[in-house]
mmCIF file of C-alpha atoms in Angstrom:
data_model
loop_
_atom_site.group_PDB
_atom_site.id
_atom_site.type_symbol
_atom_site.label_atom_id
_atom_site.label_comp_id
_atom_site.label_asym_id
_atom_site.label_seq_id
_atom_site.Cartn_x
_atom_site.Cartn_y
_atom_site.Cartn_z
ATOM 1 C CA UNK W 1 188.699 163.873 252.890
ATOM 2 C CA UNK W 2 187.844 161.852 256.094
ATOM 3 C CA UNK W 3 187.783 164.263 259.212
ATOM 4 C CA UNK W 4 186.041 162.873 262.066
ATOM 5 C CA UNK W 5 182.856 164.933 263.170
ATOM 6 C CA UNK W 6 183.248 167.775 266.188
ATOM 7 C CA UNK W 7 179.014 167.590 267.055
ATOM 8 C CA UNK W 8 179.426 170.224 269.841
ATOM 9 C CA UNK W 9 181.483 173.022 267.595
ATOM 10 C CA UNK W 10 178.912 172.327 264.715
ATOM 11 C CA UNK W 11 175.793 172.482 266.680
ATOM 12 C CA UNK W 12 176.568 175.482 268.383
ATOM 13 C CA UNK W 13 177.499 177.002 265.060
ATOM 14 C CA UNK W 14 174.495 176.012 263.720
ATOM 15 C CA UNK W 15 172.448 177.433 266.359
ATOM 16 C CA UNK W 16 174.102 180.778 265.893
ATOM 17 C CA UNK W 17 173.761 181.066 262.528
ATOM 18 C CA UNK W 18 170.372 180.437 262.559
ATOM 19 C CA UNK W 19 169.663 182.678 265.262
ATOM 20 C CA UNK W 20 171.589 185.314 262.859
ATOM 21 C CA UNK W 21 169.185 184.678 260.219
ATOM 22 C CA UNK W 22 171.504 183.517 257.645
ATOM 23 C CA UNK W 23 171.636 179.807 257.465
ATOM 24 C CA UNK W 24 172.765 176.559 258.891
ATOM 25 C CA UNK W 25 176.231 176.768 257.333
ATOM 26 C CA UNK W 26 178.423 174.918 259.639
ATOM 27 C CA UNK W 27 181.841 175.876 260.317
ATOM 28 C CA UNK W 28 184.254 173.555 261.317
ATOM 29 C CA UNK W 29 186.907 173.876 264.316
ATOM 30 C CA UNK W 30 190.007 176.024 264.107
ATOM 31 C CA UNK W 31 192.801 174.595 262.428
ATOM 32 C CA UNK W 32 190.897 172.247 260.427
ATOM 33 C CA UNK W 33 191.892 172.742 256.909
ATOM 34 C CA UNK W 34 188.055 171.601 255.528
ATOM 35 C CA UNK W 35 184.873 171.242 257.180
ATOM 36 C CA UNK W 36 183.318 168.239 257.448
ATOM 37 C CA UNK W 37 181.411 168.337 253.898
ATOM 38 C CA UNK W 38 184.606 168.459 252.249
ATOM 39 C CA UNK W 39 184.695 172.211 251.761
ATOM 40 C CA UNK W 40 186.576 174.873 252.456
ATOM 41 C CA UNK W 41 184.506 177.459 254.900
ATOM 42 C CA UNK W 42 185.342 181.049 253.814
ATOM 43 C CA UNK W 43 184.280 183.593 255.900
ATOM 44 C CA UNK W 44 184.608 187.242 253.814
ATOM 45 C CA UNK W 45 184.058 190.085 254.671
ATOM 46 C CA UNK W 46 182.309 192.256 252.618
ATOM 47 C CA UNK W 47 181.345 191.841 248.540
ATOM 48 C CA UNK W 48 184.678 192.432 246.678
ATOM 49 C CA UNK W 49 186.379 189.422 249.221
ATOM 50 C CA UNK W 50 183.462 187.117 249.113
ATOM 51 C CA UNK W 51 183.213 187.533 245.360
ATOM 52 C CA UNK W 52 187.395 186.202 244.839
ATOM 53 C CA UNK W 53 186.623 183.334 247.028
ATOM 54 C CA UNK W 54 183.342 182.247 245.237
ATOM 55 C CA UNK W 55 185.227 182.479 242.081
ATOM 56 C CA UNK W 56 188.169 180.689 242.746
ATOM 57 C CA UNK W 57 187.071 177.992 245.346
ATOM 58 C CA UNK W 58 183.865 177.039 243.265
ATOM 59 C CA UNK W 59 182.252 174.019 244.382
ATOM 60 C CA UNK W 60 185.171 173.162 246.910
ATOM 61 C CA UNK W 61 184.519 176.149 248.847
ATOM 62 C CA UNK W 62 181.399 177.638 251.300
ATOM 63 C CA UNK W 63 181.542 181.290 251.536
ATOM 64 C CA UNK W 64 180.095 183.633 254.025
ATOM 65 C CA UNK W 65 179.733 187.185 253.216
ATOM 66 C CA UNK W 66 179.677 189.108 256.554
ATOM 67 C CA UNK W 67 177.704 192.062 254.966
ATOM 68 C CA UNK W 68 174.402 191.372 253.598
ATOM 69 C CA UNK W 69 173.903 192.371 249.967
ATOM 70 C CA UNK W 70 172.760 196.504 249.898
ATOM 71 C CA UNK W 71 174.247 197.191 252.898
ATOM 72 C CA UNK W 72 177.246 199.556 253.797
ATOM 73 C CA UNK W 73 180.358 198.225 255.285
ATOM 74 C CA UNK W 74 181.628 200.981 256.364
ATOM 75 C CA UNK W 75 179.273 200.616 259.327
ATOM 76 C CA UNK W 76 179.446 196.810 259.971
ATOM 77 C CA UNK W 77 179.027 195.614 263.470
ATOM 78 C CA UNK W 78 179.545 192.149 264.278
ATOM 79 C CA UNK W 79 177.567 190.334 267.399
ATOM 80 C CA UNK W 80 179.271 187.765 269.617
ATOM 81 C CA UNK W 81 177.903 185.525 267.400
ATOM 82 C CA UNK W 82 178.929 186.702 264.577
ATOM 83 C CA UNK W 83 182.608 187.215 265.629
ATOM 84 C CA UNK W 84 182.032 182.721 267.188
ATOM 85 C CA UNK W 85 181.418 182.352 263.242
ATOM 86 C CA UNK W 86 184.152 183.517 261.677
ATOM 87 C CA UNK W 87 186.656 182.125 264.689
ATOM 88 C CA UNK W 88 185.015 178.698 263.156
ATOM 89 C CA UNK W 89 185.860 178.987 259.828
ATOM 90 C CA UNK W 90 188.685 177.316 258.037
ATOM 91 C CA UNK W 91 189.665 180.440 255.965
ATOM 92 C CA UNK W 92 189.323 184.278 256.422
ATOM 93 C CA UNK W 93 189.419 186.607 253.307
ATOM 94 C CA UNK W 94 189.221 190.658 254.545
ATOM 95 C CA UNK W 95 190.930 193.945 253.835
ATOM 96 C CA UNK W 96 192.441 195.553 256.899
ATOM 97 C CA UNK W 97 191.077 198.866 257.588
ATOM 98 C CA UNK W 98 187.723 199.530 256.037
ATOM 99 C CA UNK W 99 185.748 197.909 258.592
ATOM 100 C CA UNK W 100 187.697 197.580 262.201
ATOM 101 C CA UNK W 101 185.182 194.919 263.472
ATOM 102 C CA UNK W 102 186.145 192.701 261.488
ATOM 103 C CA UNK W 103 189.965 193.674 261.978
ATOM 104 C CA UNK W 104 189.431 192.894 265.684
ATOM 105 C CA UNK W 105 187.721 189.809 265.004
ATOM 106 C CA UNK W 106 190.883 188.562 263.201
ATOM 107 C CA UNK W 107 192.772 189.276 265.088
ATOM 108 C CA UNK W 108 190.941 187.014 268.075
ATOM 109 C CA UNK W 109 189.987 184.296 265.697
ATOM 110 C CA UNK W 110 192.931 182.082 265.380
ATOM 111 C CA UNK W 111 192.293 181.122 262.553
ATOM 112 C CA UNK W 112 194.657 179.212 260.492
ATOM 113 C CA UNK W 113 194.239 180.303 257.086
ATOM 114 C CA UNK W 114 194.240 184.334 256.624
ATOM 115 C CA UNK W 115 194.210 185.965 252.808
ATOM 116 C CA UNK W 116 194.742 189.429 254.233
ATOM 117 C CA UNK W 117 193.791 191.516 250.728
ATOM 118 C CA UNK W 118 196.396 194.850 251.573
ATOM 119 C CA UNK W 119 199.327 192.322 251.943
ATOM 120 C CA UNK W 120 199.078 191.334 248.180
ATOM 121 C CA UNK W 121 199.226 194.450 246.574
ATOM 122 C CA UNK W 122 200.507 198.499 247.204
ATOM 123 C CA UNK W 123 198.541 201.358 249.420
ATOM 124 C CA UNK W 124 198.401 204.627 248.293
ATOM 125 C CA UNK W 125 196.416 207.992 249.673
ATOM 126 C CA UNK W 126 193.499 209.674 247.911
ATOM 127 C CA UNK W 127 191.593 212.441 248.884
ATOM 128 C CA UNK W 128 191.223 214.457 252.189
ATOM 129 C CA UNK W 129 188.605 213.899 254.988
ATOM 130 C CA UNK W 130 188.061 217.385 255.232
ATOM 131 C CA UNK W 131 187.375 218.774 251.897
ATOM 132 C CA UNK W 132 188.876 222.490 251.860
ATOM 133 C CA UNK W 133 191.599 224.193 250.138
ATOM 134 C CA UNK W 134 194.210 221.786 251.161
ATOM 135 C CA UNK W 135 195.343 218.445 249.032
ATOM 136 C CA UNK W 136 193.507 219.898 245.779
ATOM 137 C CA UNK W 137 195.444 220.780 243.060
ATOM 138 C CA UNK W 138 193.521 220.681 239.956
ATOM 139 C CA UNK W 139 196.563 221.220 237.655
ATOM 140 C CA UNK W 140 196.229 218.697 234.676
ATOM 141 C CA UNK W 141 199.877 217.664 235.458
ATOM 142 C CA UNK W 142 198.996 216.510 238.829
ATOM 143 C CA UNK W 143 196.022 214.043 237.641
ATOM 144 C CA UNK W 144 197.020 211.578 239.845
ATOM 145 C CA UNK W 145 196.907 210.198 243.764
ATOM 146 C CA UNK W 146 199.613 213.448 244.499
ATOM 147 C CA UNK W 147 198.073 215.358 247.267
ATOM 148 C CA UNK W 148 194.886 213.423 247.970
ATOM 149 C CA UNK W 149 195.096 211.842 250.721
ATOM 150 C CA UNK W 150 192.038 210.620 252.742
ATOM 151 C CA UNK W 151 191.994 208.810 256.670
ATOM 152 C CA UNK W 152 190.304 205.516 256.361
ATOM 153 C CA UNK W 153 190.293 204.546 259.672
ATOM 154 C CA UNK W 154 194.026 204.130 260.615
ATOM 155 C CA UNK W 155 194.618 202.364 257.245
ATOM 156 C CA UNK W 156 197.511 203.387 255.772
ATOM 157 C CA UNK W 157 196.325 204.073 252.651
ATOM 158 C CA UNK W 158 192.888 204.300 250.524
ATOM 159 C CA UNK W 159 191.562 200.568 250.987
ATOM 160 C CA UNK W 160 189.226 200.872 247.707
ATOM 161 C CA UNK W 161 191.806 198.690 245.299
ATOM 162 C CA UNK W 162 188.817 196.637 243.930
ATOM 163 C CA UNK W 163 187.708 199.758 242.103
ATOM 164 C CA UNK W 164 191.757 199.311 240.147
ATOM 165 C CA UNK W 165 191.366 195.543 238.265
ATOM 166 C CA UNK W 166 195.139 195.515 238.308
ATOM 167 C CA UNK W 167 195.140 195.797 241.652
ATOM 168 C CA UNK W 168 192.199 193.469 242.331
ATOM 169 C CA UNK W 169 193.688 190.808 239.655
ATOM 170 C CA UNK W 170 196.847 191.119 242.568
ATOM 171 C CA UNK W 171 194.401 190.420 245.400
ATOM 172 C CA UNK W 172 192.819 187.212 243.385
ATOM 173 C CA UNK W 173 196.263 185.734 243.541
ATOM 174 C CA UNK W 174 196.885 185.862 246.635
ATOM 175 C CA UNK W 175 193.359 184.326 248.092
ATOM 176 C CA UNK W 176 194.327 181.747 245.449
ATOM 177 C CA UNK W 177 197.283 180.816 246.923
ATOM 178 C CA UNK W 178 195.706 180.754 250.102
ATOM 179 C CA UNK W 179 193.199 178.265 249.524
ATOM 180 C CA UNK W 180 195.836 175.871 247.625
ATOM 181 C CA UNK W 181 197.671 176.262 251.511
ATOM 182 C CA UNK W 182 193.749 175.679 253.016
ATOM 183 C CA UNK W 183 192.997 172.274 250.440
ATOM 184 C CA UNK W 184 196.076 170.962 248.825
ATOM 185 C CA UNK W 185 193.619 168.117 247.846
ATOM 186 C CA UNK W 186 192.000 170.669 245.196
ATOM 187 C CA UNK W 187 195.180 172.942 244.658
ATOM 188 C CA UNK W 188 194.863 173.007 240.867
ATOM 189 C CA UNK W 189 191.727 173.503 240.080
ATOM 190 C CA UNK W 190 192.417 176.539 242.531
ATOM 191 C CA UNK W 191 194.920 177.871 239.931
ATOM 192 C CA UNK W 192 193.241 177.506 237.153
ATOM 193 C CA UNK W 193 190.057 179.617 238.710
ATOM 194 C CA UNK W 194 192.982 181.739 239.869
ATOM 195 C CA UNK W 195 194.312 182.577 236.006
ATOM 196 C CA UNK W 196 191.010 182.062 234.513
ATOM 197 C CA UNK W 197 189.764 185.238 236.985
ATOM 198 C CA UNK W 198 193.062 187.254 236.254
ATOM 199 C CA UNK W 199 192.666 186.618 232.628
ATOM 200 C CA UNK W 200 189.077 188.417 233.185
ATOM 201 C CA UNK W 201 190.588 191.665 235.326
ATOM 202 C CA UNK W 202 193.109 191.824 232.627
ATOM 203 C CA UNK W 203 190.682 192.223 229.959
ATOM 204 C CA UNK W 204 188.532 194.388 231.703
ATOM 205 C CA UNK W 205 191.765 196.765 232.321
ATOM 206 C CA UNK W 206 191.852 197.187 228.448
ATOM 207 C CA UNK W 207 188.083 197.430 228.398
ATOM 208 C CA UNK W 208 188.735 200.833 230.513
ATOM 209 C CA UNK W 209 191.675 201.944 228.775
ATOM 210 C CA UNK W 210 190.464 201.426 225.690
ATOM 211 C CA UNK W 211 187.027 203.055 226.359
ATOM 212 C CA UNK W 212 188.423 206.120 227.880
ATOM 213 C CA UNK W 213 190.912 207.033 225.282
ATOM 214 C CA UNK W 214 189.659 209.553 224.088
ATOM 215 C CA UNK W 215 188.095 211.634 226.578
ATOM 216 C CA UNK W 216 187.382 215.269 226.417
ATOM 217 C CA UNK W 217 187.678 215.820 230.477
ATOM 218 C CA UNK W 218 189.598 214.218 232.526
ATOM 219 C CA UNK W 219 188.075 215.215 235.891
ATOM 220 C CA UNK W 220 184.773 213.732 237.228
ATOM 221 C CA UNK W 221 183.102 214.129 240.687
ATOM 222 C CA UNK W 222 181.521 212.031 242.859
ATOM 223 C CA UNK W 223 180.529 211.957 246.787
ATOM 224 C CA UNK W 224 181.946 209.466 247.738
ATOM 225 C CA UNK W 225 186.027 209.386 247.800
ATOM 226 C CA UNK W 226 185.850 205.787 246.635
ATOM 227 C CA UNK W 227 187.608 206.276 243.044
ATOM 228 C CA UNK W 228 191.219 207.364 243.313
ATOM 229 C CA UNK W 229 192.781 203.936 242.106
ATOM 230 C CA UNK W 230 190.405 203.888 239.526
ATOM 231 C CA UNK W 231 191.410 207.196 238.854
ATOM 232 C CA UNK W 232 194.919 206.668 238.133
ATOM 233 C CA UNK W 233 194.679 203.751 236.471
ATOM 234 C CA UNK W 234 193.188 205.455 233.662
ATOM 235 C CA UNK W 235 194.421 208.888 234.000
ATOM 236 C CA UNK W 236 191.072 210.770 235.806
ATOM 237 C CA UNK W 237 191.054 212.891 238.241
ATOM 238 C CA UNK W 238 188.604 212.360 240.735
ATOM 239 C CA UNK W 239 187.087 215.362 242.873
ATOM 240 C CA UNK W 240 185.118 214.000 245.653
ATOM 241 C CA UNK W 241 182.501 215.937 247.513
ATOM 242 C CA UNK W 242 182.805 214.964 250.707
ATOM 243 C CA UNK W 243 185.146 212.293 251.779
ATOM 244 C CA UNK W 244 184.326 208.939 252.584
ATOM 245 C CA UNK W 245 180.967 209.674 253.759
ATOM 246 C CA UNK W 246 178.999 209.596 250.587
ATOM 247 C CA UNK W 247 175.913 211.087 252.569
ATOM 248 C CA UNK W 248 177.928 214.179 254.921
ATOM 249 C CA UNK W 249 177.199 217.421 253.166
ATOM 250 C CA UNK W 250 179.479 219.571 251.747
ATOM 251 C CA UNK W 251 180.803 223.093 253.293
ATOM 252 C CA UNK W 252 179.875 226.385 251.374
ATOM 253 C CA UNK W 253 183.847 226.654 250.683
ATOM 254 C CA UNK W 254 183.941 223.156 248.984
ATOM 255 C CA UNK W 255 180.809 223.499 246.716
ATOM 256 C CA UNK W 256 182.808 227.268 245.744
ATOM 257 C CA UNK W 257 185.692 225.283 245.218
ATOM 258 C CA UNK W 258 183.858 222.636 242.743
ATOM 259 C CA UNK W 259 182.343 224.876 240.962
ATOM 260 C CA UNK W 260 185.543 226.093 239.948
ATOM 261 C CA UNK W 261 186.370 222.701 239.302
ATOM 262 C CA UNK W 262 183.785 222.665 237.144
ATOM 263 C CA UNK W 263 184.275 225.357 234.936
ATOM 264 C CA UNK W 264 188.022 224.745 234.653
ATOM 265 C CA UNK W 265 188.200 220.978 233.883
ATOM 266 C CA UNK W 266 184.782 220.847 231.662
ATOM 267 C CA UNK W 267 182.528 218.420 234.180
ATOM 268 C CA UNK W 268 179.490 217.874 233.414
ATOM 269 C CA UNK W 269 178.175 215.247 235.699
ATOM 270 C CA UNK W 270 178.193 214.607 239.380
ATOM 271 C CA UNK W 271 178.260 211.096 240.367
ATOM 272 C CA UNK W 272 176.516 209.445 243.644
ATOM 273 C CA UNK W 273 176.799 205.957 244.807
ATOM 274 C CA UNK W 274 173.822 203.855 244.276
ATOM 275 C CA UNK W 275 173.239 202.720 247.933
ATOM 276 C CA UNK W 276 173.508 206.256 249.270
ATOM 277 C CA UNK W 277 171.110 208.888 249.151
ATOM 278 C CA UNK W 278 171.643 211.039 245.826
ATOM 279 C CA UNK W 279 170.200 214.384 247.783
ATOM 280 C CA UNK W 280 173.714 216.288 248.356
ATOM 281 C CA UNK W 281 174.678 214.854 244.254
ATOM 282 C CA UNK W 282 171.297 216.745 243.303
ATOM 283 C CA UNK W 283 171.878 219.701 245.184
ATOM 284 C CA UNK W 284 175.348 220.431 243.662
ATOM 285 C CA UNK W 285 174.284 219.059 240.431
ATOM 286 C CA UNK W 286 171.024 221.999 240.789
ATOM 287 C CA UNK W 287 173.503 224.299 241.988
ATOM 288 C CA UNK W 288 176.278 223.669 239.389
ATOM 289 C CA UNK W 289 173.779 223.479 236.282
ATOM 290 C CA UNK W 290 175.119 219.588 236.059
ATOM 291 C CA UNK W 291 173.814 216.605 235.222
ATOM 292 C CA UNK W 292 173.658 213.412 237.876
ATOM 293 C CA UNK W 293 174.864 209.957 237.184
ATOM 294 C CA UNK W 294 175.615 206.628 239.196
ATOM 295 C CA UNK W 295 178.982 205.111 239.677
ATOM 296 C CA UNK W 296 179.171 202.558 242.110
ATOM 297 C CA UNK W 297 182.163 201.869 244.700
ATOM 298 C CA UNK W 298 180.733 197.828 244.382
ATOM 299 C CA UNK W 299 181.019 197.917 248.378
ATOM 300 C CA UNK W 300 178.141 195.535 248.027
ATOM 301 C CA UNK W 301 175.862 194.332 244.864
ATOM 302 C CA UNK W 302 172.154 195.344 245.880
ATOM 303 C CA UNK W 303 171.260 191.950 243.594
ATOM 304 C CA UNK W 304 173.619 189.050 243.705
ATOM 305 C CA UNK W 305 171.843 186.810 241.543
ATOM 306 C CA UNK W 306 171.555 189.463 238.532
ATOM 307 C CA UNK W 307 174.847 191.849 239.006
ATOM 308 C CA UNK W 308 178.223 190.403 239.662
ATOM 309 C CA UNK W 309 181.865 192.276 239.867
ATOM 310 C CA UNK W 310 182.332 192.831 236.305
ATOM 311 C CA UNK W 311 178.630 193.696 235.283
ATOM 312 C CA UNK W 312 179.070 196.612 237.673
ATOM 313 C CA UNK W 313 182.390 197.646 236.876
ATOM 314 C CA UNK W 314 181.202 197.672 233.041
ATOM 315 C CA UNK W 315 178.195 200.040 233.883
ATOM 316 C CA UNK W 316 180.681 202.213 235.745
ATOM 317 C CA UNK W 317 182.674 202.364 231.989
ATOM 318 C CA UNK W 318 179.603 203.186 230.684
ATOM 319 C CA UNK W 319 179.096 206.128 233.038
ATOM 320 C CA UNK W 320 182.283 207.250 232.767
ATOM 321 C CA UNK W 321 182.594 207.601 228.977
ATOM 322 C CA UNK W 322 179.628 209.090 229.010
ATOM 323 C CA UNK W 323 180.680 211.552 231.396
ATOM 324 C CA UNK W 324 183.748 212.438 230.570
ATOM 325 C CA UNK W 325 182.726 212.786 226.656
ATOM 326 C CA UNK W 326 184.800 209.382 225.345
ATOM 327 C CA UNK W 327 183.503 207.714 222.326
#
């Protein structure tokens, strides 16, 4: 595709990127519907969104991930610079409300081509903030998102829908039909990445059903309140320590109430995430006479080049069945 060259916008991108330590990618001009190689500039912003648009661009696509690999994003701050970037870039893939610096950015960008990840799928609430009596009801019969219900922000719901692959396989077809709208030129080989991906989530969904069949428990518990789609996907019940900060400790009425939990519901494990620190899991694993385990909320993949989406999401099977006593 012939689009003449904009040397001001792509030297100054340049020079920011550069001074950002990440690269001389450059971005072309808002509205422009490729850059200037030919590709599609994707600017994502954090694993889970850079990860669909790798997949289903491929080779006709250049994709930024606005959180470096091992890093929480949660806490992402963007610089000036930073927010210049992704005004630049001729598509955006985010989900609103898990990191409002990017949601601000958006919204300023003007950019033309927006794969908004909440607008392709359903929100629901899991979890509390404040881990006390309230929102816990540990009847089997209630195994479920019913009364969990967790602030995120301002979201209106739990934002963690990766964790689901039903829900993620959802997301992947809507940043597919974004970036048919972003390069018509290459629109088919974005649907066949498109099904060829959703083909994958779908038989990773029977990968989990089928591997937690027959489980003994259905409860787990982790610290971080990252698993409640997950969770009712496959019929668990997810008890999470403390909320969305997989590092806050827990108050002397919640680790009473867990080790109810416990008792009642046969746990045996507690779960931390492996880019947080596992002291508060040990403690209430010590405390509890439990044993610790890592399930991660794939926020971020610590090593790109040797873990990807599904990798993860099989060694969080793994855990699980081990866990929760399925053969």
């Amino acid at each position: 595709m012939n689009i003449s060259p904009r040397p001001r916008r792509l030297i100054r991108t340049s020079a920011a990127l550069t001074a950002l330590g990440v690269g001389s990618l450059a971005l072309a001009a808002c509205g422009s519907d490729t850059g200037d190689d030919g590709k599609v500039h994707v600017a994502a912003s954090f694993y889970p969104m850079a990860y669909l648009a790798q997949q289903i661009g491929g080779d006709h696509v250049e994709v930024q991930n606005l959180t470096k690999p091992g890093t929480e994003p949660h806490d992402l701050e963007l610089s000036p610079k930073q927010t210049g970037q992704l005004s630049e870039a001729d598509m955006v893939v985010y989900l609103k409300g898990l990191q409002p610096a990017v949601d601000e950015a958006v919204k300023q960008s003007g950019v033309k081509h927006i794969a908004e990840a909440t607008s392709f799928t359903t929100l629901e609430k899991h979890g509390t903030d404040v881990h006390g009596e309230e929102g816990h009801d540990h009847g089997h019969e209630e195994h479920g998102h019913e009364g969990h219900d967790h602030d995120h922000g301002g979201t209106d719901g739990d934002p963690h829908i990766w964790l689901d692959p039903v829900r993620y396989a959802e997301v992947a077809e809507g940043v597919g039909k974004q970036l048919q709208k972003a390069d018509p030129d290459h629109k088919s080989t974005y649907a066949k990445n498109t099904k060829a991906l959703v083909s994958r989530l779908n038989t990773l969904d029977k990968e989990f059903r089928d591997g937690l069949k027959d489980k003994k428990t259905d409860t787990f518990i982790t610290t971080h309140a990252a698993f409640g789609y997950l969770a009712e996907r496959y019929g668990l019940h997810e008890e999470a320590v403390s909320g969305i900060d997989p590092e806050s400790e827990p108050s002397a009425a919640r680790m009473k109430e867990l080790h109810k939990v416990a008792e009642k519901d046969d746990v045996d494990t507690v779960f931390f995430e492996n880019n947080a620190s596992d002291k508060t899991a040990r403690t209430l694993a010590k405390d509890l006479r439990l044993k610790t385990g890592v399930l991660s909320p794939l926020e971020s993949v610590e090593h790109p080049g040797k873990q990807n989406y599904f990798s993860v999401m099989r060694q969080n099977l793994t855990a699980l069945k081990t866990a929760l006593g399925a053969q």
